XYZ file of C-alpha atoms in Angstrom:
596
model
C 39.285 56.049 28.615
C 37.768 53.329 30.788
C 34.270 54.262 29.516
C 35.526 54.032 25.932
C 36.835 50.485 26.436
C 33.593 49.421 28.186
C 31.539 50.759 25.272
C 33.732 48.837 22.820
C 33.267 45.553 24.709
C 29.477 46.045 24.743
C 29.463 46.523 20.951
C 31.634 43.435 20.517
C 29.308 41.338 22.699
C 26.250 42.504 20.723
C 28.007 41.691 17.453
C 28.930 38.178 18.597
C 25.370 37.599 19.806
C 23.970 38.687 16.437
C 26.451 36.423 14.609
C 25.476 33.476 16.792
C 21.730 34.098 16.256
C 22.071 34.461 12.484
C 24.361 31.426 12.205
C 21.935 29.347 14.273
C 18.987 30.381 12.117
C 20.868 29.734 8.867
C 22.031 26.336 10.158
C 18.456 25.375 11.048
C 17.069 26.491 7.696
C 19.941 24.957 5.717
C 19.597 21.674 7.596
C 15.865 21.507 6.842
C 16.476 22.245 3.152
C 19.269 19.677 2.953
C 16.993 17.106 4.602
C 14.277 17.870 2.034
C 16.725 17.228 -0.803
C 18.073 14.119 0.925
C 14.529 12.839 1.456
C 13.746 13.201 -2.261
C 16.843 11.243 -3.254
C 16.298 8.564 -0.608
C 12.650 8.183 -1.654
C 13.813 7.602 -5.230
C 16.408 5.052 -4.006
C 13.767 3.264 -1.920
C 11.352 3.206 -4.863
C 14.109 1.802 -7.101
C 15.005 -0.939 -4.609
C 11.326 -1.785 -4.058
C 10.760 -2.015 -7.810
C 13.749 -4.324 -8.169
C 12.533 -6.687 -5.462
C 8.901 -6.788 -6.588
C 9.865 -7.119 -10.256
C 12.250 -10.013 -9.614
C 9.709 -11.802 -7.412
C 7.033 -11.201 -10.049
C 9.066 -13.380 -12.422
C 8.458 -16.346 -10.107
C 4.804 -15.378 -9.754
C 4.362 -15.450 -13.533
C 6.294 -18.736 -13.674
C 3.841 -20.316 -11.215
C 0.806 -19.068 -13.155
C 2.147 -20.194 -16.537
C 3.381 -23.605 -15.368
C 0.119 -24.461 -13.548
C -1.606 -25.265 -16.876
C 1.289 -27.225 -18.405
C 0.000 -30.357 -20.216
C 2.634 -32.550 -18.533
C 1.036 -31.844 -15.135
C -2.425 -33.004 -16.273
C -1.568 -36.743 -16.260
C 0.154 -37.227 -12.907
C -1.953 -40.277 -12.029
C 0.447 -42.394 -14.132
C 3.973 -43.199 -12.952
C 5.645 -42.432 -16.265
C 3.876 -39.055 -16.355
C 5.204 -38.228 -12.878
C 8.761 -39.043 -14.017
C 8.373 -36.716 -17.005
C 6.844 -34.018 -14.812
C 9.714 -34.267 -12.324
C 12.235 -33.801 -15.136
C 10.282 -30.799 -16.402
C 10.138 -29.204 -12.952
C 13.865 -29.746 -12.389
C 14.672 -28.137 -15.721
C 12.468 -25.143 -14.862
C 14.056 -24.808 -11.397
C 17.574 -24.929 -12.860
C 16.851 -22.326 -15.533
C 15.080 -19.898 -13.180
C 17.330 -20.395 -10.106
C 14.272 -21.368 -8.047
C 14.891 -23.355 -4.863
C 12.085 -25.755 -5.741
C 9.100 -26.219 -8.054
C 6.466 -28.800 -7.066
C 2.839 -29.790 -7.621
C 0.397 -30.567 -4.799
C -3.047 -32.158 -4.972
C -6.187 -30.962 -3.208
C -5.212 -32.874 -0.063
C -1.970 -30.877 0.239
C 0.287 -33.824 -0.637
C 3.302 -33.173 -2.852
C 2.743 -35.251 -5.988
C 5.959 -34.359 -7.827
C 8.776 -31.955 -6.964
C 12.050 -30.758 -8.458
C 13.990 -30.821 -5.162
C 11.516 -31.567 -2.363
C 12.817 -28.887 0.023
C 9.307 -28.222 1.434
C 8.579 -31.803 2.568
C 5.676 -33.990 1.488
C 2.735 -32.161 3.058
C 1.869 -28.432 2.852
C -1.677 -28.508 4.244
C -0.745 -26.190 7.137
C 0.545 -23.384 4.920
C -1.426 -20.254 4.095
C -0.390 -20.178 0.446
C -1.861 -23.690 -0.088
C -5.250 -22.732 1.374
C -5.240 -19.574 -0.736
C -4.553 -21.574 -3.908
C -7.316 -24.056 -3.034
C -9.712 -21.095 -3.044
C -8.802 -20.422 -6.670
C -6.531 -17.459 -6.034
C -2.768 -16.920 -6.174
C -1.235 -17.876 -2.825
C 1.906 -16.257 -1.420
C 4.126 -16.876 1.577
C 7.653 -16.585 2.872
C 9.825 -18.204 5.480
C 13.156 -19.740 6.405
C 13.869 -23.244 5.172
C 15.303 -25.810 7.531
C 17.928 -26.998 8.191
C 20.094 -24.794 5.916
C 18.354 -21.526 6.937
C 17.768 -20.289 3.400
C 15.103 -17.603 2.994
C 12.345 -18.350 0.508
C 9.428 -16.495 -1.013
C 6.666 -18.801 -2.240
C 3.991 -18.508 -4.952
C 1.201 -21.073 -5.346
C -0.935 -20.948 -8.518
C -4.163 -23.032 -8.652
C -4.692 -25.612 -11.398
C -8.306 -25.922 -12.506
C -9.964 -29.080 -13.832
C -12.233 -29.087 -16.883
C -15.275 -28.599 -14.610
C -13.747 -25.441 -13.095
C -12.766 -27.021 -9.763
C -9.293 -26.668 -8.325
C -7.485 -29.974 -8.799
C -4.196 -28.875 -7.256
C -1.600 -26.129 -7.238
C 1.841 -25.489 -8.696
C 4.202 -24.015 -6.088
C 7.387 -22.059 -6.939
C 9.908 -21.463 -4.136
C 12.093 -18.418 -4.926
C 15.545 -17.916 -3.372
C 15.478 -14.518 -1.638
C 19.271 -14.362 -1.492
C 19.420 -14.678 -5.274
C 16.994 -11.736 -5.553
C 19.262 -9.634 -3.295
C 22.411 -10.186 -5.368
C 21.621 -7.551 -8.015
C 21.287 -4.597 -5.619
C 23.192 -5.545 -2.476
C 25.525 -2.752 -1.382
C 24.528 -0.443 -4.255
C 22.285 1.834 -2.193
C 22.086 3.146 1.373
C 20.826 0.660 3.946
C 17.553 -0.689 2.505
C 15.588 -3.476 4.144
C 12.149 -5.040 3.949
C 10.287 -6.092 7.083
C 7.515 -8.669 7.149
C 4.211 -8.445 9.004
C 5.949 -9.477 12.233
C 8.406 -6.583 11.986
C 11.365 -8.852 11.154
C 13.942 -7.864 8.525
C 13.504 -10.550 5.855
C 15.224 -8.914 2.844
C 18.106 -6.431 3.028
C 21.029 -5.100 1.022
C 23.127 -5.369 4.183
C 23.559 -8.959 5.323
C 24.221 -7.759 8.888
C 20.607 -6.515 9.208
C 18.929 -9.830 8.394
C 16.455 -11.054 11.032
C 16.766 -7.876 13.104
C 13.438 -7.180 14.768
C 11.506 -3.920 14.963
C 11.471 -2.971 18.627
C 8.169 -2.709 20.468
C 9.600 0.106 22.617
C 9.823 2.610 19.784
C 11.396 3.229 16.376
C 14.535 1.338 15.470
C 15.673 -2.263 15.202
C 16.928 -4.781 17.731
C 19.528 -7.451 16.908
C 18.348 -11.085 16.661
C 20.317 -12.125 19.756
C 17.801 -10.305 21.991
C 20.154 -7.575 23.253
C 18.423 -4.423 24.464
C 19.617 -1.272 22.730
C 18.910 2.381 23.341
C 16.421 3.782 20.847
C 15.813 7.441 20.155
C 14.105 9.293 17.340
C 12.800 12.780 16.690
C 11.272 14.819 13.926
C 13.133 17.461 11.934
C 10.207 19.230 10.308
C 8.529 16.525 8.228
C 11.381 14.024 8.518
C 11.991 11.234 11.014
C 15.586 10.959 12.271
C 16.873 7.792 13.998
C 19.739 7.792 16.472
C 21.614 4.579 15.554
C 24.815 4.841 17.547
C 24.149 1.370 18.897
C 24.882 -0.303 15.529
C 28.348 -0.395 13.902
C 26.803 -1.187 10.482
C 24.580 1.874 10.245
C 25.179 5.650 10.347
C 25.032 7.334 13.742
C 22.094 9.462 12.682
C 19.950 8.494 9.738
C 16.902 9.735 7.883
C 14.267 6.984 7.979
C 11.634 6.493 5.287
C 9.230 3.631 4.645
C 6.819 2.532 1.955
C 4.160 -0.165 2.153
C 4.435 -2.978 -0.436
C 1.136 -4.880 -0.255
C 1.938 -6.885 -3.394
C 4.626 -8.810 -1.464
C 3.199 -8.280 2.027
C 6.164 -6.278 3.349
C 7.266 -2.759 4.230
C 10.283 -1.272 2.433
C 12.473 0.962 4.598
C 15.640 2.997 4.026
C 18.192 4.609 6.342
C 20.275 7.439 4.883
C 23.139 9.121 6.699
C 22.304 12.759 7.539
C 25.957 13.699 8.172
C 26.324 15.288 4.680
C 23.208 17.401 5.327
C 24.617 18.531 8.670
C 27.974 19.374 7.096
C 26.295 21.371 4.335
C 24.177 23.265 6.868
C 27.316 23.916 8.937
C 29.137 25.327 5.928
C 26.190 27.596 5.106
C 25.989 28.789 8.695
C 29.741 29.404 8.799
C 29.601 31.361 5.540
C 26.708 33.496 6.797
C 28.434 34.011 10.133
C 31.550 35.159 8.299
C 29.530 37.626 6.231
C 27.684 39.004 9.266
C 30.938 39.128 11.213
C 32.594 40.979 8.352
C 29.754 43.498 8.158
C 29.816 43.910 11.925
C 33.550 44.377 11.889
C 33.152 47.050 9.239
C 30.594 48.795 11.444
C 32.892 48.631 14.463
C 35.744 49.921 12.384
C 33.560 52.804 11.188
C 32.768 53.729 14.795
C 36.425 53.408 15.743
C 37.329 55.540 12.763
C 35.008 58.310 13.904
C 36.579 58.168 17.373
C 40.197 57.808 16.315
C 40.204 59.151 12.773
C 43.575 60.797 13.094
C 45.401 57.711 14.407
C 43.744 54.872 12.399
C 43.028 56.377 8.973
C 45.728 54.383 7.150
C 44.834 51.089 8.837
C 41.133 51.600 8.118
C 41.714 52.212 4.401
C 43.782 49.038 4.055
C 41.105 46.993 5.757
C 38.366 48.499 3.561
C 40.388 47.548 0.474
C 40.718 43.984 1.760
C 36.969 43.737 2.349
C 36.317 45.146 -1.127
C 38.443 42.400 -2.696
C 36.548 39.815 -0.670
C 33.193 41.208 -1.853
C 34.424 41.210 -5.465
C 35.369 37.566 -5.168
C 31.987 36.843 -3.640
C 30.281 38.673 -6.516
C 32.168 36.576 -9.057
C 31.110 33.406 -7.275
C 27.496 34.573 -7.269
C 27.716 35.292 -11.013
C 28.960 31.752 -11.633
C 26.172 30.356 -9.467
C 23.557 32.291 -11.458
C 24.945 30.817 -14.683
C 24.898 27.318 -13.208
C 21.297 27.772 -12.084
C 20.296 28.917 -15.577
C 21.923 25.821 -17.081
C 20.159 23.613 -14.527
C 16.826 25.256 -15.404
C 17.384 24.514 -19.101
C 18.222 20.899 -18.283
C 15.061 20.688 -16.174
C 12.926 21.920 -19.077
C 14.463 19.291 -21.355
C 13.802 16.605 -18.750
C 10.186 17.762 -18.451
C 9.748 17.460 -22.228
C 11.214 13.933 -22.130
C 8.863 13.089 -19.258
C 5.843 14.208 -21.292
C 6.895 11.977 -24.202
C 7.485 9.072 -21.824
C 3.983 9.544 -20.415
C 2.497 9.271 -23.915
C 4.473 6.112 -24.674
C 3.416 4.619 -21.326
C -0.244 5.280 -22.157
C 0.252 3.650 -25.590
C 1.778 0.620 -23.884
C -1.258 0.235 -21.628
C -3.600 0.486 -24.620
C -1.535 -1.714 -26.953
C -3.486 -4.941 -26.363
C -6.847 -3.388 -27.165
C -5.503 -1.487 -30.174
C -3.920 -4.670 -31.560
C -7.329 -6.324 -31.288
C -8.930 -3.359 -33.079
C -6.464 -3.735 -35.967
C -6.696 -7.526 -36.071
C -10.489 -7.537 -36.519
C -10.489 -5.438 -39.735
C -7.593 -7.485 -41.130
C -9.488 -10.731 -40.625
C -12.619 -9.163 -42.104
C -10.673 -7.883 -45.141
C -9.285 -11.366 -45.737
C -12.763 -12.899 -45.504
C -14.347 -10.288 -47.792
C -11.507 -10.685 -50.328
C -12.002 -14.462 -50.404
C -15.761 -13.983 -50.792
C -15.243 -11.446 -53.596
C -12.932 -13.848 -55.415
C -15.551 -16.575 -55.105
C -18.336 -14.287 -56.388
C -16.212 -13.253 -59.390
C -15.572 -16.898 -60.195
C -19.344 -17.544 -60.029
C -20.119 -14.595 -62.292
C -21.648 -12.364 -59.627
C -19.775 -9.070 -59.998
C -22.377 -7.085 -58.017
C -21.816 -9.238 -54.943
C -18.060 -8.971 -55.443
C -18.440 -5.170 -55.594
C -20.265 -5.211 -52.241
C -17.353 -7.092 -50.699
C -14.875 -4.629 -52.186
C -16.864 -1.766 -50.651
C -16.710 -3.452 -47.245
C -12.961 -3.937 -47.669
C -12.625 -0.179 -48.327
C -14.600 0.590 -45.157
C -12.371 -1.696 -43.085
C -9.231 -0.137 -44.584
C -10.550 3.333 -43.727
C -11.185 2.244 -40.148
C -7.622 0.915 -39.834
C -6.260 4.140 -41.349
C -8.092 6.244 -38.713
C -6.717 4.099 -35.873
C -3.146 4.272 -37.210
C -3.459 8.032 -37.850
C -4.527 8.613 -34.245
C -1.681 6.433 -32.960
C 0.944 8.270 -35.030
C -0.394 11.667 -34.015
C -0.516 10.695 -30.313
C 3.012 9.235 -30.269
C 4.512 12.215 -32.126
C 6.879 14.395 -30.083
C 5.067 17.689 -30.746
C 7.412 20.610 -31.304
C 5.131 23.001 -33.214
C 4.054 26.240 -31.466
C 0.627 26.385 -29.883
C -2.300 27.539 -31.937
C -5.892 26.728 -32.849
C -7.102 23.280 -31.725
C -10.466 21.691 -32.542
C -11.461 20.657 -29.009
C -14.188 18.250 -30.126
C -11.811 16.518 -32.550
C -9.118 16.191 -29.857
C -11.600 14.564 -27.451
C -12.864 12.263 -30.215
C -9.274 11.219 -30.995
C -8.594 10.461 -27.311
C -11.824 8.425 -27.102
C -10.897 6.434 -30.209
C -7.459 5.653 -28.726
C -8.935 4.457 -25.430
C -12.040 2.792 -26.898
C -10.517 -0.747 -27.126
C -9.473 -0.639 -23.477
C -12.885 0.728 -22.370
C -14.699 -1.954 -24.341
C -12.481 -4.662 -22.813
C -13.153 -3.428 -19.245
C -16.884 -2.893 -19.819
C -16.777 0.876 -19.357
C -19.616 2.894 -20.947
C -18.526 6.323 -22.194
C -21.130 9.058 -22.757
C -19.948 11.823 -25.096
C -22.064 14.102 -27.263
C -19.927 16.142 -29.721
C -20.882 19.849 -29.885
C -23.180 20.946 -32.674
C -20.597 23.462 -33.868
C -16.825 23.213 -33.903
C -15.206 24.635 -30.763
C -11.630 25.931 -30.982
C -9.266 26.270 -28.025
C -5.747 27.627 -27.615
C -3.154 24.861 -27.120
C -1.211 21.993 -28.701
C -3.196 19.187 -30.319
C -0.930 16.230 -29.422
C -0.237 17.370 -25.847
C -3.918 18.150 -25.231
C -4.857 14.690 -26.548
C -2.425 13.182 -24.034
C -4.207 15.029 -21.194
C -7.608 13.540 -22.075
C -6.144 10.044 -22.661
C -4.648 10.211 -19.145
C -7.952 11.372 -17.610
C -10.009 8.667 -19.386
C -7.549 5.906 -18.428
C -7.457 7.093 -14.796
C -11.269 7.125 -14.656
C -11.397 3.577 -16.051
C -8.746 2.392 -13.546
C -10.753 3.847 -10.651
C -13.832 1.754 -11.540
C -12.176 -1.639 -12.109
C -13.369 -2.985 -8.749
C -17.078 -2.220 -9.317
C -19.761 -3.586 -11.636
C -21.300 -0.353 -12.959
C -18.710 1.669 -14.928
C -19.588 4.887 -16.700
C -17.595 7.915 -17.862
C -19.233 11.164 -18.976
C -17.465 13.892 -20.962
C -18.971 17.290 -21.690
C -17.817 20.721 -22.966
C -19.065 23.881 -21.266
C -18.463 27.602 -21.745
C -17.651 29.572 -18.615
C -17.106 33.285 -18.066
C -14.193 34.434 -15.909
C -13.682 38.211 -15.463
C -15.404 38.939 -18.762
C -13.455 36.313 -20.753
C -15.204 33.225 -22.103
C -13.262 30.047 -21.304
C -13.865 26.462 -22.384
C -14.266 23.779 -19.712
C -14.023 20.047 -20.475
C -15.547 17.931 -17.669
C -14.587 14.247 -17.253
C -16.741 12.527 -14.614
C -16.650 8.890 -13.450
C -18.652 6.706 -11.014
C -15.648 5.446 -9.045
C -14.880 5.682 -5.308
C -13.702 9.298 -5.634
C -10.448 11.006 -4.680
C -8.941 10.166 -1.283
C -6.682 13.225 -1.123
C -7.750 15.765 -3.812
C -5.059 18.222 -2.768
C -2.270 15.717 -3.611
C -3.466 14.221 -6.886
C -1.228 16.436 -9.045
C 1.924 15.796 -6.973
C 4.620 13.761 -8.806
C 4.721 10.052 -7.851
C 1.480 10.326 -5.867
C -0.651 7.263 -6.657
C -3.281 5.111 -4.929
C -2.154 2.099 -7.004
C 0.249 -0.545 -5.736
C 3.881 0.612 -5.733
C 5.879 -1.077 -8.466
C 2.788 -2.401 -10.222
C 2.243 -2.212 -13.959
C -0.325 0.595 -13.622
C 2.374 3.219 -13.336
C 4.195 5.403 -10.842
C 1.809 8.307 -10.320
C 3.124 10.676 -13.019
C 0.095 10.881 -15.371
C -1.828 13.606 -13.537
C 1.382 15.516 -12.759
C 2.269 15.543 -16.487
C -1.295 16.564 -17.382
C -1.145 19.436 -14.869
C 2.063 20.750 -16.437
C 0.680 20.453 -19.994
C -2.521 22.331 -19.180
C -0.535 25.030 -17.352
C 1.682 25.445 -20.437
C -1.452 26.299 -22.449
C -2.406 28.997 -19.933
C -5.221 26.760 -18.668
C -6.161 25.163 -15.372
C -7.031 21.603 -14.253
C -8.596 20.538 -10.978
C -10.124 17.398 -9.491
C -13.035 17.183 -7.050
C -15.434 14.625 -5.585
C -19.076 14.735 -6.664
C -20.513 12.236 -4.155
C -20.974 9.670 -6.948
C -17.365 9.596 -8.103
C -14.592 11.932 -9.201
C -14.786 14.914 -11.578
C -11.865 16.511 -13.411
C -12.319 19.913 -15.069
C -9.877 21.204 -17.706
C -10.280 24.935 -18.389
C -8.727 26.332 -21.610
C -8.633 29.693 -23.319
C -10.910 30.026 -26.330
C -9.130 30.690 -29.648
C -10.157 34.030 -31.156
C -10.373 34.224 -34.934
C -9.674 37.988 -35.008
C -6.149 37.777 -33.602
C -5.431 34.071 -33.896
C -4.475 33.865 -30.206
C -5.794 33.242 -26.698
C -6.495 35.985 -24.113
C -2.883 36.245 -22.943
C -1.596 36.458 -26.489
C -4.232 39.089 -27.317
C -2.862 41.273 -24.512
C 0.610 40.963 -26.023
C -0.744 41.864 -29.479
C -2.482 44.922 -28.013
C-alpha cells in the first residue's frame, strides 16, 4: 500500500512538472506573438503621429516659401512700405496661428515683424545662415521669457540678380501643433539632436532628457533614476517604474525624422500582451492538466477498477462535455478567421486601387502639361485655319485642320491610358499584350521623366508578345517600377532607364521576363524592398510610404509570376517574370495543368 501511494505521488509530480514546462513555453511564445502584434500597431501609431507633426509644420514651411516673394516685401526701404508690410505680416500670423512672421536683411537685422518675439538681430542663428546660403533654414528653441516652444522656418528672398537680399522667417507655435493629437495615442514624444523631449502628447514629458547611462529618460530637475531595458526577441522593453506618467513596462520604438531634425519615439504598455500570454498559458496548462488527470484516472481505474468504476465514468462524461464546448469554440474561431481573411482580401484590393491613384497623383502635373500643350496648339491652328479661309487659302486651312486632328488623337491616347490605368479592374485574368502594357506605362510616366531629365531606352519587340495576367494591374506594376527608378536617380546628373523583354526557360516552360534597369545608387537592403512600409525616402514626405513595391509584389504573385530586385554594380535591376499565354488553351502553365 505504501508503494502504491509513493508511485502515485511520483506520477503527480511528473504531471505538474510537465504542466509547468508547457505553460512556460506557451507563455513565452504567446508573449512574443503578442509583442509582434503590439509592435505593428504601435509602429502605425508612431507613423501617424509623425505624419501629423511633419504635415502641420510643413504648412509653416510652405508659408515661409510663398511669403518670401510677396511684392509688399520688395519695397521695404520706404517707411510707408514697412508699415504696409507689418500689417500684412500681422494678418498672416493671425490667420495661421504663427507666433511671429518677420523679414530680415542680409546683415541679420529684423526689418519688419508681426510681433517681434525674436528680437532685432538673428545673426547668431543657424536658420539665418542657412537662408543666406540660398536654402531653406530651420531651427527650434524655447522663447524667453514666456518659455513657449517654437519651430522656425527661414526662406531666402532673391534679388533680380539672383543674390539673396534677405529672408522671411516664420515662427510656429509647437504647442498649437500638439493640440490635435495630444492624449489620443500612447505616449509619443519627439527628441531633438541633444536628446531632449521637445514635442510630446504628454505635457509631463516635456524637456525630459535622454539619459547618457542607458535607455530611458531623466526628468528635467536632474534627479537620477534607475534605468533598465532588455530585449524580448526583436523588441526593446523599458522598465519605467520610476515615472508615474508612464506604464511600468513599455515597448519602445523610434523612427528618425530628418525633415524636422528629430527622432519620433513611442512607449506602449506591454501589460495587455502579458495578460494575453498568461491567459494562453493558463488555457494550455488546463488542457495539459486535464489530459494528465485523465491519464492518472486511467491508471487508477486499472488498479481500482472495481471500486472507482462509477466515479470514473462520471468524470469522463464531464471531460467529454468540456471537449465538446471547446470544439464549438474552435468552430466559431475558424468561422471568424475565414471572415477576417475575406476582409483582408478586400483591404488588399482597396490598397491596390489606392496605389494606382497615388501614382496618378504624382504624375498629375506632367500629364496636365501634356494635355495643355495640344489644347494650346489646337487653338492656334484653329485661329490660323480661320485666317487662311478668310484669305481664300483652303489648302493651308486644310493643313491646319489635319494638325488639329493629330493633336486631338494625341490627347485621346493620353486620356485613354489614364482611364484604363485608374479603372478598378475586376475582369478575370487572360491574354495581355506585354509590349502594349509597357508602352502604356511609358506614356503615363513620360511627362514626369521628361520633367526630371530621365532618358528611357525601350525597343518594342518585333512581334507581339502575350502574357498571362491582368492588363490594368500589370500596367500599375511597371508604372511603379519606372517611377521608383526615376526617384532613385534624382540626386545625380546622368539618369537613364532601360527596359527589355526576354524569354527564359524554367523546367521546360518558356517564361517572359521584363527587365527594368536604372543607373541609381542601387538597393541598400534588397531583401527588404518588398516589405510593406519599407522605404529609403523621408518618413511623412510626399514621395509615399513604401507600399509601391509591396503592392507590385502581390500583383505579380496573383498572376502566378515572380518579381525580384538586385544590384548590378551600376544601379538597380528589377525583373518581372510572367507566364506566357498559350493560344491552344487560352491559359498560362498553371491553368493548362488544370485543363489537362
